[in-house]
Amino acid sequence: MNPKDDKRTGLTSSPVSVHNPHLDELKDDVLYHFSLGTRTHNLPAMFGDVKFVCVGGSPWRMKSFTEYIAAELSMEDPKAEYPNICAGTDRYAMYKVGPVLSVSHGMGIPSIAIMLHELIKLLHYAHCTDVTIVRIGTSGGIGLEPGTVVVTKQSMDATFLPKFEQVILGKTVVRNTDLDEGLAEELFQCSRELNQFKTVVGKTMCTQDFYEGQARLDGAFCSYSEQDKQDYLNKAREAGICNIEMESSVFAAMCKLSGLRAAVVCVTLLDRLKGDQLNVSHEVLHSYQQRPQILVGYYIKKQLKALRS
Ligand code: R2B
Ligand code: URA
C-alpha cells in the first residue's frame, strides 16, 4: 500500500497491494474468471506496462472504448482487431492498447467484486505501479438533465451512508467508500477544458437492484406509492446524491484497500424524478454512453502527454 522509494531516481512509485498471506502458498494462482493464471501466462510481460485501467459493465462498450482510445493515442493499427485477452471465458472481456487496459464487469456488486479480486491480483503479479482506475458507466440522475456526466466524490449506500457492508464469516464488515479526491477534481477540470457536455461532481448512490432497490414503480413487484418514491428520491437529493448506479461502493472500497487511485464517471440516462423507463432512442443512448469515454480518453491523453514532457 505504501509508496516505495526508487533509490536511483528519488521518485516514489505505488504498487498494487494484495492483503492475503495465503497467496504466498499458491504455486499457481488461477484467475478463473479471466481464464488467465500465474503459471500459464507471463503476467509481467503481458501487463507490466499498464498505467490506466477502465472498467465498465458491457463487454461491447469496453471493446469500443479500446478502439476509441487507440485512435486518440494514435496507437491504432489499421490491421489490428483488438483481441479479447479473456477469450477463454465468457464471464468478462479484456482489451489492451499500450498502457490502457479495458475490462468489462457485468451488472451489480457481486459481479464487479469478483472481477476486481482477479484484476487486483493480476496487476499485483504483473508488478504494475502507479495505476489509475476509472469505472465508466451509466446511471439514473436525480434532478439532472439526462446526458449529464457525474464524477463521483463518494459512494453512498441505499440509506444514504458512505459505506459498503459485506458479510465475511458471518460477520458484517464495513468498508470505506471514498474515492480519490484529487483524481475527481482533475477529471472535472478535463470536462471544463473539453466543454462538450454538462459535468458535475457529487455523491453517487449504489444499490443492490435496478427496480425496487432504486425506487422504481415499473418492476414486477412494487409495494409503495408514487409519493413514497418521490419522498425517497428527494431525501437522497437532499443528502447530496446526484445519481444512482449499482457498482460504485464495492469498487471504491476494493480500490482503496489495494492502493489504486480510483474514480467513477457515469452518465445519467434519465431524470428519476420524472420517470423510471428508459425510452430514449438507441442513437441518443449511444451518444450519452460515449460521454464518460470521451472524458476519460481526454484525461488519459493529457496524463500521457505530461509524462512524456
Ligand atoms: C448501471 O447500469 C446498469 C443497470 O442497467 C448497472 O450495471 C449500473 O450500475
Ligand atoms: N443504471 C442504473 O443503475 N439506474 C438507472 O436508472 C440507469 C442506469
Coordinates of N, CA and C and ligand atoms in Angstrom, one line a residue, residues 138-141 207 209-210 214 216 244-246 269-270 272 276 278, ligand 2:
T138 N -23.1 4.0 -16.7 CA -24.4 4.7 -16.8 C -25.1 4.7 -15.5
S139 N -26.1 5.6 -15.4 CA -26.8 5.8 -14.1 C -28.1 6.5 -14.3
G140 N -28.9 6.5 -13.2 CA -30.1 7.3 -13.2 C -29.8 8.6 -12.5
G141 N -30.1 9.8 -13.1 CA -29.9 11.0 -12.4 C -31.0 11.4 -11.4
T207 N -26.9 0.8 -5.4 CA -27.9 0.0 -4.9 C -27.7 -1.5 -5.3
D209 N -30.1 -3.4 -6.5 CA -31.2 -3.8 -7.5 C -31.5 -2.5 -8.4
F210 N -32.0 -2.8 -9.6 CA -32.3 -1.7 -10.5 C -33.7 -1.3 -10.3
Q214 N -34.0 0.8 -6.5 CA -33.8 2.2 -6.9 C -35.2 3.0 -6.9
R216 N -38.0 2.3 -8.2 CA -38.8 2.3 -9.5 C -40.2 1.8 -9.2
I244 N -27.7 7.4 -9.4 CA -27.8 6.1 -8.8 C -27.3 5.0 -9.8
E245 N -26.4 4.1 -9.3 CA -26.0 3.0 -10.1 C -25.8 1.8 -9.2
M246 N -25.0 0.8 -9.7 CA -25.0 -0.5 -8.9 C -23.7 -1.1 -8.7
L269 N -28.8 8.6 -17.7 CA -29.6 8.3 -18.8 C -31.0 8.9 -18.8
L270 N -31.5 9.2 -17.5 CA -32.8 9.8 -17.4 C -32.8 10.5 -16.0
R272 N -34.7 10.6 -12.7 CA -35.5 9.7 -11.9 C -36.7 10.4 -11.2
D276 N -39.2 6.4 -14.8 CA -38.5 5.2 -14.5 C -38.0 4.5 -15.7
L278 N -36.6 3.6 -19.5 CA -35.6 4.1 -20.4 C -36.1 4.0 -21.8
Ligands
URA2 N1 -28.3 2.4 -14.4 C1 -28.9 2.3 -13.2 O1 -28.4 1.6 -12.3 N2 -30.0 3.0 -13.0 C2 -30.6 3.7 -13.9 O2 -31.6 4.3 -13.7 C3 -30.0 3.8 -15.2 C4 -28.8 3.1 -15.4

